[in-house]
Amino acid sequence: MTPDFQPRYQGDRFPSVTWVGPFRFHGPVDAGGAAGGADPRRPVPTRSRRRRVRTRSAARWAARSARVRSGCPPPTAFTPVATRYLRLMARITELVRYPVKGCAGTSVSRAEMTPAGIAHDRTFMVVDSRGAFRSQRVDPRMALVRAGIDAEGTGVSLRLDGLDPFDLKVDPEGPRVDVVLHKKPFVGVDQGDEVAAWLSEALGSASRLVRVPRDHARETGGLTSGTSGFADSTAVLMTSLASLDLLNERITGAGGEAVPMNRFRPNVIVSGWSEPHTEDRVRAVRLGDAELGYAKVCIRCAVTTVDQDRGEKDGPEPLRSLAGYRRADSGGVAFGAKFAVTRPGTLSVGDEVDVTGWGGREEGLGERLAAALA
């Protein structure tokens, strides 16, 4: 496999549009082939290639659709040389944790991946007077509550414009209370009246904050079982920029406004996959020192319609557009994939996304995606 286009060499860097094997990269690429700061999401060829790219586009999309329909791994998975190119492409572009379920997330450059997911992710949960979890589905204003947590998980900070900041000293041995998450019973450790009063004022209704207890034992299902804190189900949600690009093409093509990735509240965002929804077919992956196993696709809910910057519902997108090509056989629409942690470790933004196992798309999603790409 050799590049069908070789850019002019400039010192130890190539120009902004670079070909490595069959792949195009935005941004400079080291002479050795490593994408230094490259953004391979939506490459634009040089002027001299535009006519050639247009004439080949129909065949390229037809071949891509055939791969999607058959559930085959990308061609980069078949040869050692091609696999090296894929590893150069796919990298972690963002890591996000959500200390308080339903509240704003915090991007981090480095994180510890525990058996329950990124450290301190969804360790806390807001519940109502009956112990039922609060969600942006009903309380979109939760998106405006900014929650921070220290490295040891002993202190939580809560911020909301218009209210005095609140700093909580975590009580891991406080009173235990029964809580309900998606109709399933769990136990939470209540964090006291003061933070309850702050949250009640912030959200406009009676609320309390609970923490995952030390002896929390939860088994999550899917193709790979695991555990998690107060996440909806499996510990880690992975999305890709290529998937968002395709979705936004369809939204804007129908006259709507593109949506940002934070609508989907992922933990790991991947750049560099040339094919949208590649995350559907990843069965085992190494991120830094950590390893993950695929559990299932992520069925999306009305939280994706909440503008995370304004804390308000913002129309039918992206669910309306997703319904056109990402409807699962079991019901609902899918975006992103959920993973269980098979080996804890440390991961960082910029780490390679080393896929060690591939599979086919489930829930009828392969055929629908192929039709959308045809």
PDB file of C-alpha atoms in Angstrom, residues 49-211:
ATOM      1  CA  ARG A  49      -6.960  16.273  -7.132  1.00  0.00           C
ATOM      2  CA  ARG A  50     -10.490  17.691  -7.014  1.00  0.00           C
ATOM      3  CA  ARG A  51     -11.615  16.543 -10.465  1.00  0.00           C
ATOM      4  CA  ARG A  52     -10.122  13.102  -9.906  1.00  0.00           C
ATOM      5  CA  VAL A  53     -11.778  12.765  -6.502  1.00  0.00           C
ATOM      6  CA  ARG A  54     -15.188  13.684  -7.928  1.00  0.00           C
ATOM      7  CA  THR A  55     -15.015  11.081 -10.686  1.00  0.00           C
ATOM      8  CA  ARG A  56     -14.125   8.361  -8.183  1.00  0.00           C
ATOM      9  CA  SER A  57     -16.605   9.376  -5.488  1.00  0.00           C
ATOM     10  CA  ALA A  58     -19.500   7.175  -6.636  1.00  0.00           C
ATOM     11  CA  ALA A  59     -17.347   4.043  -6.702  1.00  0.00           C
ATOM     12  CA  ARG A  60     -15.772   4.904  -3.358  1.00  0.00           C
ATOM     13  CA  TRP A  61     -19.142   5.409  -1.648  1.00  0.00           C
ATOM     14  CA  ALA A  62     -20.493   2.221  -3.232  1.00  0.00           C
ATOM     15  CA  ALA A  63     -17.540   0.247  -1.879  1.00  0.00           C
ATOM     16  CA  ARG A  64     -17.935   1.835   1.543  1.00  0.00           C
ATOM     17  CA  SER A  65     -21.661   1.014   1.559  1.00  0.00           C
ATOM     18  CA  ALA A  66     -20.906  -2.610   0.655  1.00  0.00           C
ATOM     19  CA  ARG A  67     -18.470  -2.881   3.587  1.00  0.00           C
ATOM     20  CA  VAL A  68     -21.013  -1.361   5.945  1.00  0.00           C
ATOM     21  CA  ARG A  69     -23.803  -3.635   4.707  1.00  0.00           C
ATOM     22  CA  SER A  70     -21.707  -6.768   5.131  1.00  0.00           C
ATOM     23  CA  GLY A  71     -20.488  -5.754   8.573  1.00  0.00           C
ATOM     24  CA  CYS A  72     -16.867  -6.225   7.491  1.00  0.00           C
ATOM     25  CA  PRO A  73     -14.085  -4.381   9.260  1.00  0.00           C
ATOM     26  CA  PRO A  74     -12.518  -1.538   7.318  1.00  0.00           C
ATOM     27  CA  PRO A  75      -9.879  -2.481   4.760  1.00  0.00           C
ATOM     28  CA  THR A  76      -7.267  -1.097   7.154  1.00  0.00           C
ATOM     29  CA  ALA A  77      -7.835  -4.127   9.402  1.00  0.00           C
ATOM     30  CA  PHE A  78      -6.637  -6.692   6.881  1.00  0.00           C
ATOM     31  CA  THR A  79      -2.884  -6.113   6.527  1.00  0.00           C
ATOM     32  CA  PRO A  80      -0.191  -5.201   9.034  1.00  0.00           C
ATOM     33  CA  VAL A  81       0.858  -2.201   6.957  1.00  0.00           C
ATOM     34  CA  ALA A  82      -2.695  -0.928   6.634  1.00  0.00           C
ATOM     35  CA  THR A  83      -3.350  -1.503  10.326  1.00  0.00           C
ATOM     36  CA  ARG A  84      -0.373   0.750  11.085  1.00  0.00           C
ATOM     37  CA  TYR A  85      -2.033   3.516   9.062  1.00  0.00           C
ATOM     38  CA  LEU A  86      -5.285   3.093  10.992  1.00  0.00           C
ATOM     39  CA  ARG A  87      -3.406   3.422  14.281  1.00  0.00           C
ATOM     40  CA  LEU A  88      -1.848   6.636  13.032  1.00  0.00           C
ATOM     41  CA  MET A  89      -5.310   7.968  12.275  1.00  0.00           C
ATOM     42  CA  ALA A  90      -7.477   7.040  15.255  1.00  0.00           C
ATOM     43  CA  ARG A  91      -6.740   8.942  18.448  1.00  0.00           C
ATOM     44  CA  ILE A  92      -8.522  10.186  21.534  1.00  0.00           C
ATOM     45  CA  THR A  93      -9.430  13.805  20.825  1.00  0.00           C
ATOM     46  CA  GLU A  94     -11.325  14.490  24.080  1.00  0.00           C
ATOM     47  CA  LEU A  95     -12.011  12.881  27.463  1.00  0.00           C
ATOM     48  CA  VAL A  96     -15.010  13.994  29.506  1.00  0.00           C
ATOM     49  CA  ARG A  97     -16.249  13.046  32.954  1.00  0.00           C
ATOM     50  CA  TYR A  98     -19.518  13.961  34.643  1.00  0.00           C
ATOM     51  CA  PRO A  99     -19.029  13.902  38.433  1.00  0.00           C
ATOM     52  CA  VAL A 100     -22.742  14.539  39.046  1.00  0.00           C
ATOM     53  CA  LYS A 101     -25.061  12.606  36.783  1.00  0.00           C
ATOM     54  CA  GLY A 102     -27.070  14.930  34.543  1.00  0.00           C
ATOM     55  CA  CYS A 103     -24.952  18.017  35.255  1.00  0.00           C
ATOM     56  CA  ALA A 104     -22.338  19.606  33.008  1.00  0.00           C
ATOM     57  CA  GLY A 105     -19.279  17.586  32.103  1.00  0.00           C
ATOM     58  CA  THR A 106     -15.618  18.484  32.530  1.00  0.00           C
ATOM     59  CA  SER A 107     -12.986  17.835  29.859  1.00  0.00           C
ATOM     60  CA  VAL A 108      -9.730  16.380  31.168  1.00  0.00           C
ATOM     61  CA  SER A 109      -6.442  15.794  29.393  1.00  0.00           C
ATOM     62  CA  ARG A 110      -5.599  12.643  31.380  1.00  0.00           C
ATOM     63  CA  ALA A 111      -7.727  10.215  33.369  1.00  0.00           C
ATOM     64  CA  GLU A 112      -7.651   6.987  35.307  1.00  0.00           C
ATOM     65  CA  MET A 113      -9.930   4.325  33.897  1.00  0.00           C
ATOM     66  CA  THR A 114     -11.356   2.327  36.801  1.00  0.00           C
ATOM     67  CA  PRO A 115     -13.540  -0.799  36.541  1.00  0.00           C
ATOM     68  CA  ALA A 116     -16.546   1.564  36.753  1.00  0.00           C
ATOM     69  CA  GLY A 117     -15.291   3.933  34.042  1.00  0.00           C
ATOM     70  CA  ILE A 118     -13.337   7.188  34.143  1.00  0.00           C
ATOM     71  CA  ALA A 119     -12.508   7.994  37.771  1.00  0.00           C
ATOM     72  CA  HIS A 120     -15.283  10.009  39.485  1.00  0.00           C
ATOM     73  CA  ASP A 121     -17.581   9.782  36.473  1.00  0.00           C
ATOM     74  CA  ARG A 122     -21.227   9.808  37.603  1.00  0.00           C
ATOM     75  CA  THR A 123     -20.222   9.066  41.175  1.00  0.00           C
ATOM     76  CA  PHE A 124     -22.939  11.433  42.393  1.00  0.00           C
ATOM     77  CA  MET A 125     -26.603  11.676  41.483  1.00  0.00           C
ATOM     78  CA  VAL A 126     -29.368  14.183  42.150  1.00  0.00           C
ATOM     79  CA  VAL A 127     -32.637  12.638  43.349  1.00  0.00           C
ATOM     80  CA  ASP A 128     -36.084  14.019  44.130  1.00  0.00           C
ATOM     81  CA  SER A 129     -38.022  13.704  47.394  1.00  0.00           C
ATOM     82  CA  ARG A 130     -38.978  10.116  46.524  1.00  0.00           C
ATOM     83  CA  GLY A 131     -35.424   9.051  45.690  1.00  0.00           C
ATOM     84  CA  ALA A 132     -35.937   8.973  41.907  1.00  0.00           C
ATOM     85  CA  PHE A 133     -33.015  10.306  39.877  1.00  0.00           C
ATOM     86  CA  ARG A 134     -33.318  13.698  38.255  1.00  0.00           C
ATOM     87  CA  SER A 135     -32.530  13.955  34.563  1.00  0.00           C
ATOM     88  CA  GLN A 136     -32.295  16.607  31.869  1.00  0.00           C
ATOM     89  CA  ARG A 137     -35.255  14.871  30.282  1.00  0.00           C
ATOM     90  CA  VAL A 138     -37.423  16.666  32.847  1.00  0.00           C
ATOM     91  CA  ASP A 139     -34.960  19.199  34.310  1.00  0.00           C
ATOM     92  CA  PRO A 140     -32.910  20.599  31.385  1.00  0.00           C
ATOM     93  CA  ARG A 141     -31.542  23.292  33.699  1.00  0.00           C
ATOM     94  CA  MET A 142     -29.245  20.616  35.155  1.00  0.00           C
ATOM     95  CA  ALA A 143     -27.006  21.171  32.122  1.00  0.00           C
ATOM     96  CA  LEU A 144     -26.043  24.578  33.556  1.00  0.00           C
ATOM     97  CA  VAL A 145     -24.834  23.191  36.902  1.00  0.00           C
ATOM     98  CA  ARG A 146     -21.056  22.868  36.662  1.00  0.00           C
ATOM     99  CA  ALA A 147     -19.689  20.142  38.918  1.00  0.00           C
ATOM    100  CA  GLY A 148     -16.005  19.760  39.715  1.00  0.00           C
ATOM    101  CA  ILE A 149     -14.249  17.165  41.829  1.00  0.00           C
ATOM    102  CA  ASP A 150     -10.745  16.874  43.254  1.00  0.00           C
ATOM    103  CA  ALA A 151      -8.341  14.085  42.354  1.00  0.00           C
ATOM    104  CA  GLU A 152      -9.099  12.082  45.494  1.00  0.00           C
ATOM    105  CA  GLY A 153     -12.863  12.465  45.157  1.00  0.00           C
ATOM    106  CA  THR A 154     -13.132  14.036  48.616  1.00  0.00           C
ATOM    107  CA  GLY A 155     -14.362  17.461  47.512  1.00  0.00           C
ATOM    108  CA  VAL A 156     -17.062  18.518  45.058  1.00  0.00           C
ATOM    109  CA  SER A 157     -17.677  22.046  43.792  1.00  0.00           C
ATOM    110  CA  LEU A 158     -21.018  23.165  42.377  1.00  0.00           C
ATOM    111  CA  ARG A 159     -21.405  26.321  40.298  1.00  0.00           C
ATOM    112  CA  LEU A 160     -24.422  27.983  38.685  1.00  0.00           C
ATOM    113  CA  ASP A 161     -24.655  31.529  37.403  1.00  0.00           C
ATOM    114  CA  GLY A 162     -26.775  33.587  39.781  1.00  0.00           C
ATOM    115  CA  LEU A 163     -26.095  31.429  42.852  1.00  0.00           C
ATOM    116  CA  ASP A 164     -23.225  31.484  45.324  1.00  0.00           C
ATOM    117  CA  PRO A 165     -20.729  28.659  44.667  1.00  0.00           C
ATOM    118  CA  PHE A 166     -21.067  25.602  46.878  1.00  0.00           C
ATOM    119  CA  ASP A 167     -18.140  23.471  47.997  1.00  0.00           C
ATOM    120  CA  LEU A 168     -18.960  20.089  49.461  1.00  0.00           C
ATOM    121  CA  LYS A 169     -16.786  17.917  51.635  1.00  0.00           C
ATOM    122  CA  VAL A 170     -17.809  14.441  50.560  1.00  0.00           C
ATOM    123  CA  ASP A 171     -19.193  12.151  53.249  1.00  0.00           C
ATOM    124  CA  PRO A 172     -18.710   8.549  52.065  1.00  0.00           C
ATOM    125  CA  GLU A 173     -20.210   7.147  55.278  1.00  0.00           C
ATOM    126  CA  GLY A 174     -23.357   9.280  55.509  1.00  0.00           C
ATOM    127  CA  PRO A 175     -26.924   8.011  55.829  1.00  0.00           C
ATOM    128  CA  ARG A 176     -27.909   5.408  53.263  1.00  0.00           C
ATOM    129  CA  VAL A 177     -31.065   6.001  51.285  1.00  0.00           C
ATOM    130  CA  ASP A 178     -32.956   4.004  48.683  1.00  0.00           C
ATOM    131  CA  VAL A 179     -32.788   5.498  45.198  1.00  0.00           C
ATOM    132  CA  VAL A 180     -34.236   4.547  41.826  1.00  0.00           C
ATOM    133  CA  LEU A 181     -32.417   4.759  38.487  1.00  0.00           C
ATOM    134  CA  HIS A 182     -34.421   3.827  35.411  1.00  0.00           C
ATOM    135  CA  LYS A 183     -36.898   1.876  37.548  1.00  0.00           C
ATOM    136  CA  LYS A 184     -34.098  -0.160  39.154  1.00  0.00           C
ATOM    137  CA  PRO A 185     -33.453   0.078  42.910  1.00  0.00           C
ATOM    138  CA  PHE A 186     -30.042   1.133  44.231  1.00  0.00           C
ATOM    139  CA  VAL A 187     -28.583   2.578  47.424  1.00  0.00           C
ATOM    140  CA  GLY A 188     -27.009   6.021  47.686  1.00  0.00           C
ATOM    141  CA  VAL A 189     -25.148   7.840  50.458  1.00  0.00           C
ATOM    142  CA  ASP A 190     -26.918  11.111  51.255  1.00  0.00           C
ATOM    143  CA  GLN A 191     -24.604  14.165  51.308  1.00  0.00           C
ATOM    144  CA  GLY A 192     -26.566  16.334  53.723  1.00  0.00           C
ATOM    145  CA  ASP A 193     -29.062  19.162  53.974  1.00  0.00           C
ATOM    146  CA  GLU A 194     -26.853  22.069  52.884  1.00  0.00           C
ATOM    147  CA  VAL A 195     -26.086  20.745  49.421  1.00  0.00           C
ATOM    148  CA  ALA A 196     -29.703  19.588  49.173  1.00  0.00           C
ATOM    149  CA  ALA A 197     -30.864  23.168  49.775  1.00  0.00           C
ATOM    150  CA  TRP A 198     -28.443  24.530  47.165  1.00  0.00           C
ATOM    151  CA  LEU A 199     -29.608  22.035  44.519  1.00  0.00           C
ATOM    152  CA  SER A 200     -33.268  22.619  45.377  1.00  0.00           C
ATOM    153  CA  GLU A 201     -32.815  26.329  44.737  1.00  0.00           C
ATOM    154  CA  ALA A 202     -30.825  25.708  41.571  1.00  0.00           C
ATOM    155  CA  LEU A 203     -33.387  23.350  40.058  1.00  0.00           C
ATOM    156  CA  GLY A 204     -36.535  24.861  41.511  1.00  0.00           C
ATOM    157  CA  SER A 205     -37.777  21.711  43.236  1.00  0.00           C
ATOM    158  CA  ALA A 206     -36.844  19.532  46.205  1.00  0.00           C
ATOM    159  CA  SER A 207     -33.580  17.727  45.494  1.00  0.00           C
ATOM    160  CA  ARG A 208     -30.886  15.813  47.337  1.00  0.00           C
ATOM    161  CA  LEU A 209     -27.393  14.647  46.376  1.00  0.00           C
ATOM    162  CA  VAL A 210     -26.322  11.037  46.861  1.00  0.00           C
ATOM    163  CA  ARG A 211     -22.999   9.291  46.332  1.00  0.00           C
TER     164      ARG A 211
END
